[in-house]
PDB file of C-alpha atoms in Angstrom:
ATOM      1  CA  UNK A   1       0.000   0.000   0.000  1.00  0.00           C
ATOM      2  CA  UNK A   2       2.907   2.328   0.727  1.00  0.00           C
ATOM      3  CA  UNK A   3       4.106   1.859  -2.865  1.00  0.00           C
ATOM      4  CA  UNK A   4       0.848   3.270  -4.249  1.00  0.00           C
ATOM      5  CA  UNK A   5       0.953   6.211  -1.868  1.00  0.00           C
ATOM      6  CA  UNK A   6       4.551   7.011  -2.849  1.00  0.00           C
ATOM      7  CA  UNK A   7       3.708   6.651  -6.544  1.00  0.00           C
ATOM      8  CA  UNK A   8       0.644   8.874  -6.157  1.00  0.00           C
ATOM      9  CA  UNK A   9       2.606  11.568  -4.343  1.00  0.00           C
ATOM     10  CA  UNK A  10       5.344  11.591  -6.990  1.00  0.00           C
ATOM     11  CA  UNK A  11       2.840  11.484  -9.834  1.00  0.00           C
ATOM     12  CA  UNK A  12       0.972  14.504  -8.456  1.00  0.00           C
ATOM     13  CA  UNK A  13       4.186  16.548  -8.406  1.00  0.00           C
ATOM     14  CA  UNK A  14       4.637  16.136 -12.174  1.00  0.00           C
ATOM     15  CA  UNK A  15       3.517  18.983 -14.448  1.00  0.00           C
ATOM     16  CA  UNK A  16      -0.111  18.713 -15.530  1.00  0.00           C
ATOM     17  CA  UNK A  17       0.911  18.353 -19.189  1.00  0.00           C
ATOM     18  CA  UNK A  18       2.934  15.223 -18.368  1.00  0.00           C
ATOM     19  CA  UNK A  19       0.089  13.755 -16.308  1.00  0.00           C
ATOM     20  CA  UNK A  20      -2.393  14.481 -19.102  1.00  0.00           C
ATOM     21  CA  UNK A  21      -0.110  12.787 -21.626  1.00  0.00           C
ATOM     22  CA  UNK A  22       0.168   9.761 -19.360  1.00  0.00           C
ATOM     23  CA  UNK A  23      -3.619   9.454 -19.025  1.00  0.00           C
ATOM     24  CA  UNK A  24      -4.179   9.948 -22.749  1.00  0.00           C
ATOM     25  CA  UNK A  25      -1.630   7.232 -23.493  1.00  0.00           C
ATOM     26  CA  UNK A  26      -3.315   4.896 -20.993  1.00  0.00           C
ATOM     27  CA  UNK A  27      -6.747   5.617 -22.493  1.00  0.00           C
ATOM     28  CA  UNK A  28      -5.505   4.992 -26.034  1.00  0.00           C
ATOM     29  CA  UNK A  29      -3.837   1.756 -24.990  1.00  0.00           C
ATOM     30  CA  UNK A  30      -6.979   0.533 -23.231  1.00  0.00           C
ATOM     31  CA  UNK A  31      -9.140   1.523 -26.191  1.00  0.00           C
ATOM     32  CA  UNK A  32      -6.879  -0.316 -28.628  1.00  0.00           C
ATOM     33  CA  UNK A  33      -6.849  -3.387 -26.400  1.00  0.00           C
ATOM     34  CA  UNK A  34     -10.631  -3.299 -26.067  1.00  0.00           C
ATOM     35  CA  UNK A  35     -11.095  -3.089 -29.831  1.00  0.00           C
ATOM     36  CA  UNK A  36      -8.590  -5.884 -30.429  1.00  0.00           C
ATOM     37  CA  UNK A  37     -10.360  -8.167 -27.968  1.00  0.00           C
ATOM     38  CA  UNK A  38     -13.782  -7.291 -29.410  1.00  0.00           C
ATOM     39  CA  UNK A  39     -12.621  -7.945 -32.944  1.00  0.00           C
ATOM     40  CA  UNK A  40     -10.933 -11.213 -31.964  1.00  0.00           C
ATOM     41  CA  UNK A  41     -13.911 -12.555 -30.023  1.00  0.00           C
ATOM     42  CA  UNK A  42     -16.706 -11.392 -32.329  1.00  0.00           C
ATOM     43  CA  UNK A  43     -16.500 -14.308 -34.815  1.00  0.00           C
ATOM     44  CA  UNK A  44     -16.912 -16.818 -31.967  1.00  0.00           C
ATOM     45  CA  UNK A  45     -19.211 -14.964 -29.566  1.00  0.00           C
ATOM     46  CA  UNK A  46     -22.289 -12.820 -29.957  1.00  0.00           C
ATOM     47  CA  UNK A  47     -21.684  -9.075 -29.874  1.00  0.00           C
ATOM     48  CA  UNK A  48     -23.997  -8.868 -26.863  1.00  0.00           C
ATOM     49  CA  UNK A  49     -21.770 -11.289 -24.938  1.00  0.00           C
ATOM     50  CA  UNK A  50     -18.691  -9.226 -25.783  1.00  0.00           C
ATOM     51  CA  UNK A  51     -20.496  -6.058 -24.620  1.00  0.00           C
ATOM     52  CA  UNK A  52     -21.530  -7.829 -21.413  1.00  0.00           C
ATOM     53  CA  UNK A  53     -17.940  -8.785 -20.585  1.00  0.00           C
ATOM     54  CA  UNK A  54     -16.729  -5.283 -21.434  1.00  0.00           C
ATOM     55  CA  UNK A  55     -19.283  -3.864 -18.991  1.00  0.00           C
ATOM     56  CA  UNK A  56     -18.337  -6.455 -16.356  1.00  0.00           C
ATOM     57  CA  UNK A  57     -14.630  -5.633 -16.527  1.00  0.00           C
ATOM     58  CA  UNK A  58     -15.393  -1.916 -16.530  1.00  0.00           C
ATOM     59  CA  UNK A  59     -17.576  -2.361 -13.461  1.00  0.00           C
ATOM     60  CA  UNK A  60     -14.771  -4.178 -11.645  1.00  0.00           C
ATOM     61  CA  UNK A  61     -12.508  -1.154 -12.084  1.00  0.00           C
ATOM     62  CA  UNK A  62     -15.107   1.520 -11.333  1.00  0.00           C
ATOM     63  CA  UNK A  63     -17.025  -0.092  -8.476  1.00  0.00           C
ATOM     64  CA  UNK A  64     -14.529   0.762  -5.697  1.00  0.00           C
ATOM     65  CA  UNK A  65     -14.628   4.426  -6.686  1.00  0.00           C
ATOM     66  CA  UNK A  66     -18.401   4.448  -7.071  1.00  0.00           C
ATOM     67  CA  UNK A  67     -19.005   2.836  -3.694  1.00  0.00           C
ATOM     68  CA  UNK A  68     -16.629   5.088  -1.776  1.00  0.00           C
ATOM     69  CA  UNK A  69     -18.381   7.573   0.517  1.00  0.00           C
ATOM     70  CA  UNK A  70     -21.297   5.142   1.007  1.00  0.00           C
ATOM     71  CA  UNK A  71     -22.215   5.244  -2.667  1.00  0.00           C
ATOM     72  CA  UNK A  72     -22.793   9.010  -2.688  1.00  0.00           C
ATOM     73  CA  UNK A  73     -21.501   9.171  -6.259  1.00  0.00           C
ATOM     74  CA  UNK A  74     -24.293   6.866  -7.408  1.00  0.00           C
ATOM     75  CA  UNK A  75     -27.134   8.976  -6.017  1.00  0.00           C
ATOM     76  CA  UNK A  76     -28.936  11.139  -8.520  1.00  0.00           C
ATOM     77  CA  UNK A  77     -32.026  13.315  -8.506  1.00  0.00           C
ATOM     78  CA  UNK A  78     -32.547  12.849 -12.239  1.00  0.00           C
ATOM     79  CA  UNK A  79     -32.830   9.084 -12.558  1.00  0.00           C
ATOM     80  CA  UNK A  80     -34.719   9.129 -15.905  1.00  0.00           C
ATOM     81  CA  UNK A  81     -31.875  11.069 -17.524  1.00  0.00           C
ATOM     82  CA  UNK A  82     -29.393   8.721 -15.878  1.00  0.00           C
ATOM     83  CA  UNK A  83     -31.275   5.752 -17.373  1.00  0.00           C
ATOM     84  CA  UNK A  84     -31.346   7.371 -20.824  1.00  0.00           C
ATOM     85  CA  UNK A  85     -27.600   7.933 -20.583  1.00  0.00           C
ATOM     86  CA  UNK A  86     -27.025   4.303 -19.607  1.00  0.00           C
ATOM     87  CA  UNK A  87     -29.166   2.967 -22.434  1.00  0.00           C
ATOM     88  CA  UNK A  88     -27.441   5.301 -24.899  1.00  0.00           C
ATOM     89  CA  UNK A  89     -24.026   4.119 -23.724  1.00  0.00           C
ATOM     90  CA  UNK A  90     -25.089   0.469 -24.038  1.00  0.00           C
ATOM     91  CA  UNK A  91     -26.373   0.995 -27.582  1.00  0.00           C
ATOM     92  CA  UNK A  92     -23.288   2.995 -28.513  1.00  0.00           C
ATOM     93  CA  UNK A  93     -20.894   0.272 -27.372  1.00  0.00           C
ATOM     94  CA  UNK A  94     -23.000  -2.446 -29.004  1.00  0.00           C
ATOM     95  CA  UNK A  95     -23.069  -0.717 -32.382  1.00  0.00           C
ATOM     96  CA  UNK A  96     -19.406   0.244 -32.065  1.00  0.00           C
ATOM     97  CA  UNK A  97     -18.371  -3.370 -31.540  1.00  0.00           C
ATOM     98  CA  UNK A  98     -20.693  -4.461 -34.324  1.00  0.00           C
ATOM     99  CA  UNK A  99     -19.048  -1.953 -36.663  1.00  0.00           C
ATOM    100  CA  UNK A 100     -15.615  -3.209 -35.606  1.00  0.00           C
ATOM    101  CA  UNK A 101     -16.449  -6.656 -36.971  1.00  0.00           C
ATOM    102  CA  UNK A 102     -17.323  -5.345 -40.447  1.00  0.00           C
ATOM    103  CA  UNK A 103     -15.355  -2.129 -40.964  1.00  0.00           C
ATOM    104  CA  UNK A 104     -11.562  -1.637 -40.850  1.00  0.00           C
ATOM    105  CA  UNK A 105     -10.382   0.037 -37.642  1.00  0.00           C
ATOM    106  CA  UNK A 106      -8.884   2.955 -39.576  1.00  0.00           C
ATOM    107  CA  UNK A 107     -12.298   3.822 -40.993  1.00  0.00           C
ATOM    108  CA  UNK A 108     -13.845   3.579 -37.528  1.00  0.00           C
ATOM    109  CA  UNK A 109     -11.206   5.964 -36.183  1.00  0.00           C
ATOM    110  CA  UNK A 110     -11.860   8.407 -39.038  1.00  0.00           C
ATOM    111  CA  UNK A 111     -15.593   8.323 -38.364  1.00  0.00           C
ATOM    112  CA  UNK A 112     -14.849   8.843 -34.672  1.00  0.00           C
ATOM    113  CA  UNK A 113     -13.136  12.143 -35.479  1.00  0.00           C
ATOM    114  CA  UNK A 114     -16.514  13.518 -36.608  1.00  0.00           C
ATOM    115  CA  UNK A 115     -17.936  13.249 -33.076  1.00  0.00           C
ATOM    116  CA  UNK A 116     -17.288  16.913 -32.188  1.00  0.00           C
ATOM    117  CA  UNK A 117     -19.241  18.029 -35.257  1.00  0.00           C
ATOM    118  CA  UNK A 118     -22.218  15.862 -34.320  1.00  0.00           C
ATOM    119  CA  UNK A 119     -21.964  16.976 -30.686  1.00  0.00           C
ATOM    120  CA  UNK A 120     -22.090  20.603 -31.777  1.00  0.00           C
ATOM    121  CA  UNK A 121     -25.105  19.964 -34.018  1.00  0.00           C
ATOM    122  CA  UNK A 122     -26.857  18.107 -31.185  1.00  0.00           C
ATOM    123  CA  UNK A 123     -26.105  20.981 -28.786  1.00  0.00           C
ATOM    124  CA  UNK A 124     -27.688  23.413 -31.230  1.00  0.00           C
ATOM    125  CA  UNK A 125     -30.795  21.294 -31.775  1.00  0.00           C
ATOM    126  CA  UNK A 126     -31.348  19.843 -28.298  1.00  0.00           C
ATOM    127  CA  UNK A 127     -29.795  22.349 -25.910  1.00  0.00           C
ATOM    128  CA  UNK A 128     -30.566  25.393 -28.090  1.00  0.00           C
ATOM    129  CA  UNK A 129     -26.934  26.516 -27.983  1.00  0.00           C
ATOM    130  CA  UNK A 130     -25.939  29.532 -30.000  1.00  0.00           C
ATOM    131  CA  UNK A 131     -23.352  28.582 -32.600  1.00  0.00           C
ATOM    132  CA  UNK A 132     -21.601  31.520 -34.165  1.00  0.00           C
ATOM    133  CA  UNK A 133     -19.071  31.285 -36.970  1.00  0.00           C
ATOM    134  CA  UNK A 134     -16.174  31.276 -34.508  1.00  0.00           C
ATOM    135  CA  UNK A 135     -17.285  27.898 -33.147  1.00  0.00           C
ATOM    136  CA  UNK A 136     -17.396  26.356 -36.619  1.00  0.00           C
TER     137      UNK A 136
END
């Protein structure tokens, strides 16, 4: 346990740019590993089974954080929106893994770069955001 405390203390003294680079590298590595596993398992298992195991492993990593402070992080006053977000995430991962079985990963990455454009359009339509030319 002392090792983790020492590592955490030293890590927090690093410049924020270095820490951000570390976390981005970790996220990219995990994402690549997840896509590799999904693509490898999809011919033998149903996509829904692959999504289930992805959610199970994700839950194993996030549960200690979520349950700290007596589960205060899990309490919400807007449960319907929370449920919509969960269903949207489930469908997103399911279709993403399904696409990974049929489309080359480079094409999936290229399509993924269009997310900010779609997010901006959704913010204009749903949240009634003002989008001036500077934002585009």
